[in-house]
Amino acid sequence: KAGVTQTPRYLIKTRGQQVTLSCSPISGHRSVSWYQQTPGQGLQFLFEYFSETQRNKGNFPGRFSGRQFSNSRSEMNVSTLELGDSALYLCASSLLLGKVNTEAFFGQGTRLTVV
Amino acid sequence: KNQVEQSPQSLIILEGKNCTLQCNYTVSPFSNLRWYKQDTGRGPVSLTIMTFSENTKSNGRYTATLDADTKQSSLHITASQLSDSASYICVVSAGRGATNKLIFGTGTLLAVQP
């Protein structure tokens, strides 16, 4: 059974550009969450999608957006990139939304560097 | 404010020794607590998940404990191996149903030396 797949693994962008990251969840999983991980802040929750609808949202500016497709694949977009957006972006998939013991499986992440 | 604090920030131990990592949380309403292991450059991998009614759970050489009264959890690693070198992240799930959110600690960086 394939795990969570994130593409690309590494990305270098310049300030002001925009970027789109992709996440393919485990087959059958319908919930996809996105996180930003930086050395100083640890893992910060961005948003969660379930059945193509955003169900939860963290405290990030509107430059960060996402969507989920009918096959549960999800994309995250960051517009007008800033140096501080450099981070490891992790995607996690779960079978169900909001169930107590639902396990979250993480992908390998996309390392974004903004120069 | 929902918070998860871990200690120590980093730890160096010799191969074969045991160690214990700590996690204190102020999260309400509490749903469950998870420990993840994250190798450098990779995504976190789940070690254990415990609900309010569980106070200990093992996964091989990893044993997690939970004291819901004091809001503390620990992860004990027995007979450490070089491959245990990683960041260990405590995650508390807050909320109920569709509003369930994961609150992450900043992790403990463990280095196991030969």
Short mmCIF file of N, CA, C and O in Angstrom, two decimals, chain A residues 9-10 35 37 39-45 48 55-58 88 90 94 97-109 111, chain B residues 31-32 34 36 38 41-51 54 87 89 91 93 96-107:
data_model
loop_
_atom_site.label_atom_id
_atom_site.label_comp_id
_atom_site.label_asym_id
_atom_site.label_seq_id
_atom_site.Cartn_x
_atom_site.Cartn_y
_atom_site.Cartn_z
N ARG A 9 9.95 17.24 -3.95
CA ARG A 9 10.63 17.08 -2.67
C ARG A 9 11.38 18.35 -2.29
O ARG A 9 11.45 18.70 -1.11
N TYR A 10 11.93 19.02 -3.28
CA TYR A 10 12.69 20.24 -3.03
C TYR A 10 12.30 21.30 -4.05
O TYR A 10 11.99 20.99 -5.19
N TYR A 35 0.86 21.09 6.98
CA TYR A 35 1.59 21.68 8.09
C TYR A 35 2.86 22.36 7.56
O TYR A 35 3.45 21.92 6.58
N GLN A 37 6.68 23.31 8.86
CA GLN A 37 7.65 23.00 9.91
C GLN A 37 8.89 23.84 9.73
O GLN A 37 9.56 23.77 8.69
N PRO A 39 12.53 25.29 12.04
CA PRO A 39 13.33 24.94 13.22
C PRO A 39 12.86 25.64 14.48
O PRO A 39 12.82 25.07 15.54
N GLY A 40 12.47 26.88 14.37
CA GLY A 40 12.10 27.64 15.56
C GLY A 40 10.67 27.40 16.05
O GLY A 40 10.39 27.45 17.23
N GLN A 41 9.75 27.11 15.13
CA GLN A 41 8.33 27.02 15.46
C GLN A 41 7.79 25.60 15.52
O GLN A 41 6.68 25.38 15.97
N GLY A 42 8.55 24.64 15.09
CA GLY A 42 8.01 23.29 15.06
C GLY A 42 6.94 23.17 13.99
O GLY A 42 6.91 23.94 13.03
N LEU A 43 6.04 22.20 14.17
CA LEU A 43 4.98 21.98 13.20
C LEU A 43 3.79 22.89 13.48
O LEU A 43 3.26 22.91 14.57
N GLN A 44 3.39 23.64 12.46
CA GLN A 44 2.25 24.54 12.58
C GLN A 44 1.16 24.10 11.59
O GLN A 44 1.44 23.90 10.42
N PHE A 45 -0.06 23.99 12.10
CA PHE A 45 -1.18 23.52 11.29
C PHE A 45 -1.62 24.62 10.31
O PHE A 45 -1.83 25.77 10.70
N GLU A 48 -7.03 21.76 6.88
CA GLU A 48 -7.44 20.37 6.67
C GLU A 48 -8.59 20.33 5.69
O GLU A 48 -9.51 21.16 5.76
N ARG A 55 -12.17 22.04 6.19
CA ARG A 55 -12.90 21.80 7.43
C ARG A 55 -12.28 22.54 8.61
O ARG A 55 -12.97 22.88 9.56
N ASN A 56 -10.96 22.71 8.59
CA ASN A 56 -10.27 23.41 9.68
C ASN A 56 -9.20 24.29 9.08
O ASN A 56 -8.66 23.98 8.01
N LYS A 57 -8.88 25.38 9.77
CA LYS A 57 -7.87 26.30 9.26
C LYS A 57 -7.03 26.81 10.40
O LYS A 57 -7.55 27.13 11.48
N GLY A 58 -5.73 26.90 10.19
CA GLY A 58 -4.82 27.44 11.18
C GLY A 58 -4.71 28.95 11.04
O GLY A 58 -5.46 29.59 10.31
N LEU A 88 9.83 23.30 5.74
CA LEU A 88 9.42 21.98 5.26
C LEU A 88 7.89 21.94 5.36
O LEU A 88 7.33 22.18 6.42
N LEU A 90 4.63 19.75 5.21
CA LEU A 90 4.23 18.36 5.37
C LEU A 90 2.74 18.19 5.14
O LEU A 90 1.94 19.03 5.53
N SER A 94 -5.56 11.06 6.59
CA SER A 94 -6.29 10.24 7.57
C SER A 94 -7.49 9.63 6.89
O SER A 94 -8.04 10.20 5.94
N LEU A 97 -12.46 12.01 9.25
CA LEU A 97 -12.33 13.35 9.82
C LEU A 97 -12.82 13.33 11.26
O LEU A 97 -13.92 12.88 11.54
N GLY A 98 -11.99 13.82 12.17
CA GLY A 98 -12.44 14.08 13.52
C GLY A 98 -12.69 12.88 14.41
O GLY A 98 -13.20 13.02 15.50
N LYS A 99 -12.31 11.68 13.98
CA LYS A 99 -12.51 10.53 14.86
C LYS A 99 -11.38 10.45 15.86
O LYS A 99 -10.23 10.74 15.55
N VAL A 100 -11.68 10.02 17.09
CA VAL A 100 -10.73 10.09 18.20
C VAL A 100 -9.41 9.41 17.89
O VAL A 100 -8.34 9.96 18.11
N ASN A 101 -9.43 8.22 17.39
CA ASN A 101 -8.19 7.47 17.20
C ASN A 101 -7.73 7.40 15.75
O ASN A 101 -6.95 6.55 15.39
N THR A 102 -8.21 8.32 14.94
CA THR A 102 -7.79 8.29 13.55
C THR A 102 -6.31 8.59 13.44
O THR A 102 -5.85 9.61 13.93
N GLU A 103 -5.58 7.69 12.83
CA GLU A 103 -4.14 7.87 12.67
C GLU A 103 -3.86 8.81 11.52
O GLU A 103 -4.53 8.79 10.50
N ALA A 104 -2.87 9.67 11.70
CA ALA A 104 -2.44 10.58 10.64
C ALA A 104 -1.11 10.09 10.09
O ALA A 104 -0.17 9.87 10.86
N PHE A 105 -1.04 9.89 8.80
CA PHE A 105 0.19 9.41 8.15
C PHE A 105 0.78 10.57 7.35
O PHE A 105 0.10 11.18 6.53
N PHE A 106 2.05 10.82 7.61
CA PHE A 106 2.71 11.96 6.98
C PHE A 106 3.49 11.55 5.74
O PHE A 106 4.02 10.44 5.65
N GLY A 107 3.57 12.50 4.81
CA GLY A 107 4.45 12.34 3.66
C GLY A 107 5.86 12.76 4.02
O GLY A 107 6.14 13.15 5.16
N GLN A 108 6.76 12.70 3.04
CA GLN A 108 8.15 13.05 3.28
C GLN A 108 8.36 14.55 3.33
O GLN A 108 9.40 15.02 3.79
N GLY A 109 7.39 15.31 2.83
CA GLY A 109 7.50 16.75 2.87
C GLY A 109 8.09 17.35 1.61
O GLY A 109 8.77 16.68 0.82
N ARG A 111 10.58 20.51 0.77
CA ARG A 111 11.46 21.52 1.34
C ARG A 111 11.45 22.73 0.42
O ARG A 111 11.96 22.67 -0.69
N SER B 31 -8.44 15.10 23.52
CA SER B 31 -8.98 13.98 22.77
C SER B 31 -8.03 12.78 22.83
O SER B 31 -8.42 11.70 23.23
N ASN B 32 -6.79 12.99 22.39
CA ASN B 32 -5.80 11.92 22.51
C ASN B 32 -4.40 12.52 22.43
O ASN B 32 -4.24 13.70 22.12
N ARG B 34 -0.37 11.68 21.04
CA ARG B 34 0.42 10.84 20.15
C ARG B 34 1.90 11.19 20.28
O ARG B 34 2.25 12.34 20.53
N TYR B 36 5.35 10.95 17.92
CA TYR B 36 5.86 10.69 16.58
C TYR B 36 7.39 10.71 16.61
O TYR B 36 8.00 11.45 17.40
N GLN B 38 10.56 11.56 14.06
CA GLN B 38 10.86 12.17 12.78
C GLN B 38 12.36 12.10 12.50
O GLN B 38 13.14 12.77 13.17
N GLY B 41 14.95 15.13 7.63
CA GLY B 41 14.55 15.22 6.23
C GLY B 41 13.39 14.34 5.84
O GLY B 41 13.08 14.22 4.65
N ARG B 42 12.73 13.73 6.81
CA ARG B 42 11.59 12.86 6.50
C ARG B 42 10.36 13.29 7.29
O ARG B 42 10.44 14.09 8.20
N GLY B 43 9.21 12.75 6.92
CA GLY B 43 8.00 13.07 7.64
C GLY B 43 7.91 12.30 8.95
O GLY B 43 8.55 11.27 9.12
N PRO B 44 7.12 12.79 9.91
CA PRO B 44 6.95 12.09 11.19
C PRO B 44 6.26 10.74 10.99
O PRO B 44 5.39 10.60 10.14
N VAL B 45 6.64 9.80 11.84
CA VAL B 45 6.03 8.47 11.83
C VAL B 45 5.46 8.19 13.21
O VAL B 45 6.14 8.42 14.22
N SER B 46 4.23 7.73 13.25
CA SER B 46 3.56 7.52 14.54
C SER B 46 4.19 6.37 15.33
O SER B 46 4.50 5.31 14.78
N LEU B 47 4.38 6.60 16.64
CA LEU B 47 4.87 5.56 17.54
C LEU B 47 3.72 5.01 18.39
O LEU B 47 3.54 3.80 18.51
N THR B 48 2.98 5.92 19.03
CA THR B 48 1.86 5.51 19.89
C THR B 48 0.76 6.55 19.83
O THR B 48 1.01 7.71 19.52
N ILE B 49 -0.43 6.13 20.15
CA ILE B 49 -1.55 7.05 20.31
C ILE B 49 -2.36 6.58 21.52
O ILE B 49 -2.65 5.40 21.66
N MET B 50 -2.65 7.52 22.43
CA MET B 50 -3.35 7.16 23.67
C MET B 50 -4.53 8.08 23.90
O MET B 50 -4.44 9.30 23.71
N THR B 51 -5.63 7.50 24.33
CA THR B 51 -6.80 8.28 24.70
C THR B 51 -6.79 8.55 26.20
O THR B 51 -5.90 8.09 26.92
N GLU B 54 -6.33 5.62 28.70
CA GLU B 54 -5.15 4.77 28.63
C GLU B 54 -4.00 5.45 29.34
O GLU B 54 -3.75 6.64 29.11
N SER B 87 14.14 13.24 15.91
CA SER B 87 13.36 14.18 16.71
C SER B 87 12.08 13.47 17.13
O SER B 87 11.44 12.79 16.31
N ILE B 89 8.35 13.93 18.65
CA ILE B 89 7.36 14.99 18.75
C ILE B 89 6.12 14.48 19.46
O ILE B 89 5.57 13.43 19.12
N VAL B 91 2.25 15.13 20.31
CA VAL B 91 1.14 15.79 19.64
C VAL B 91 -0.15 15.51 20.41
O VAL B 91 -0.48 14.36 20.67
N SER B 93 -4.25 15.96 20.52
CA SER B 93 -5.43 16.23 19.72
C SER B 93 -6.46 16.94 20.59
O SER B 93 -6.81 16.46 21.67
N ARG B 96 -13.44 18.11 19.50
CA ARG B 96 -14.35 16.98 19.29
C ARG B 96 -14.84 16.99 17.87
O ARG B 96 -15.03 18.04 17.28
N GLY B 97 -15.04 15.83 17.34
CA GLY B 97 -15.66 15.70 16.02
C GLY B 97 -14.94 16.47 14.94
O GLY B 97 -13.72 16.41 14.81
N ALA B 98 -15.69 17.24 14.18
CA ALA B 98 -15.12 17.92 13.02
C ALA B 98 -14.17 19.04 13.39
O ALA B 98 -13.42 19.51 12.54
N THR B 99 -14.16 19.47 14.64
CA THR B 99 -13.26 20.56 15.03
C THR B 99 -11.98 20.03 15.65
O THR B 99 -11.19 20.78 16.20
N ASN B 100 -11.75 18.74 15.58
CA ASN B 100 -10.56 18.14 16.15
C ASN B 100 -9.30 18.71 15.51
O ASN B 100 -9.18 18.73 14.28
N LYS B 101 -8.34 19.20 16.32
CA LYS B 101 -7.10 19.76 15.80
C LYS B 101 -5.91 19.15 16.52
O LYS B 101 -6.01 18.77 17.68
N LEU B 102 -4.80 19.08 15.81
CA LEU B 102 -3.57 18.56 16.40
C LEU B 102 -2.70 19.72 16.86
O LEU B 102 -2.43 20.64 16.09
N ILE B 103 -2.25 19.67 18.12
CA ILE B 103 -1.34 20.66 18.69
C ILE B 103 0.01 19.98 18.85
O ILE B 103 0.13 18.99 19.58
N PHE B 104 1.03 20.52 18.21
CA PHE B 104 2.35 19.89 18.19
C PHE B 104 3.30 20.52 19.19
O PHE B 104 3.34 21.75 19.35
N GLY B 105 4.09 19.70 19.87
CA GLY B 105 5.23 20.19 20.62
C GLY B 105 6.37 20.47 19.65
O GLY B 105 6.31 20.07 18.48
N THR B 106 7.41 21.15 20.14
CA THR B 106 8.53 21.48 19.26
C THR B 106 9.54 20.34 19.15
O THR B 106 10.48 20.43 18.40
N GLY B 107 9.33 19.29 19.93
CA GLY B 107 10.15 18.10 19.78
C GLY B 107 11.37 18.05 20.68
O GLY B 107 11.85 19.05 21.19
#
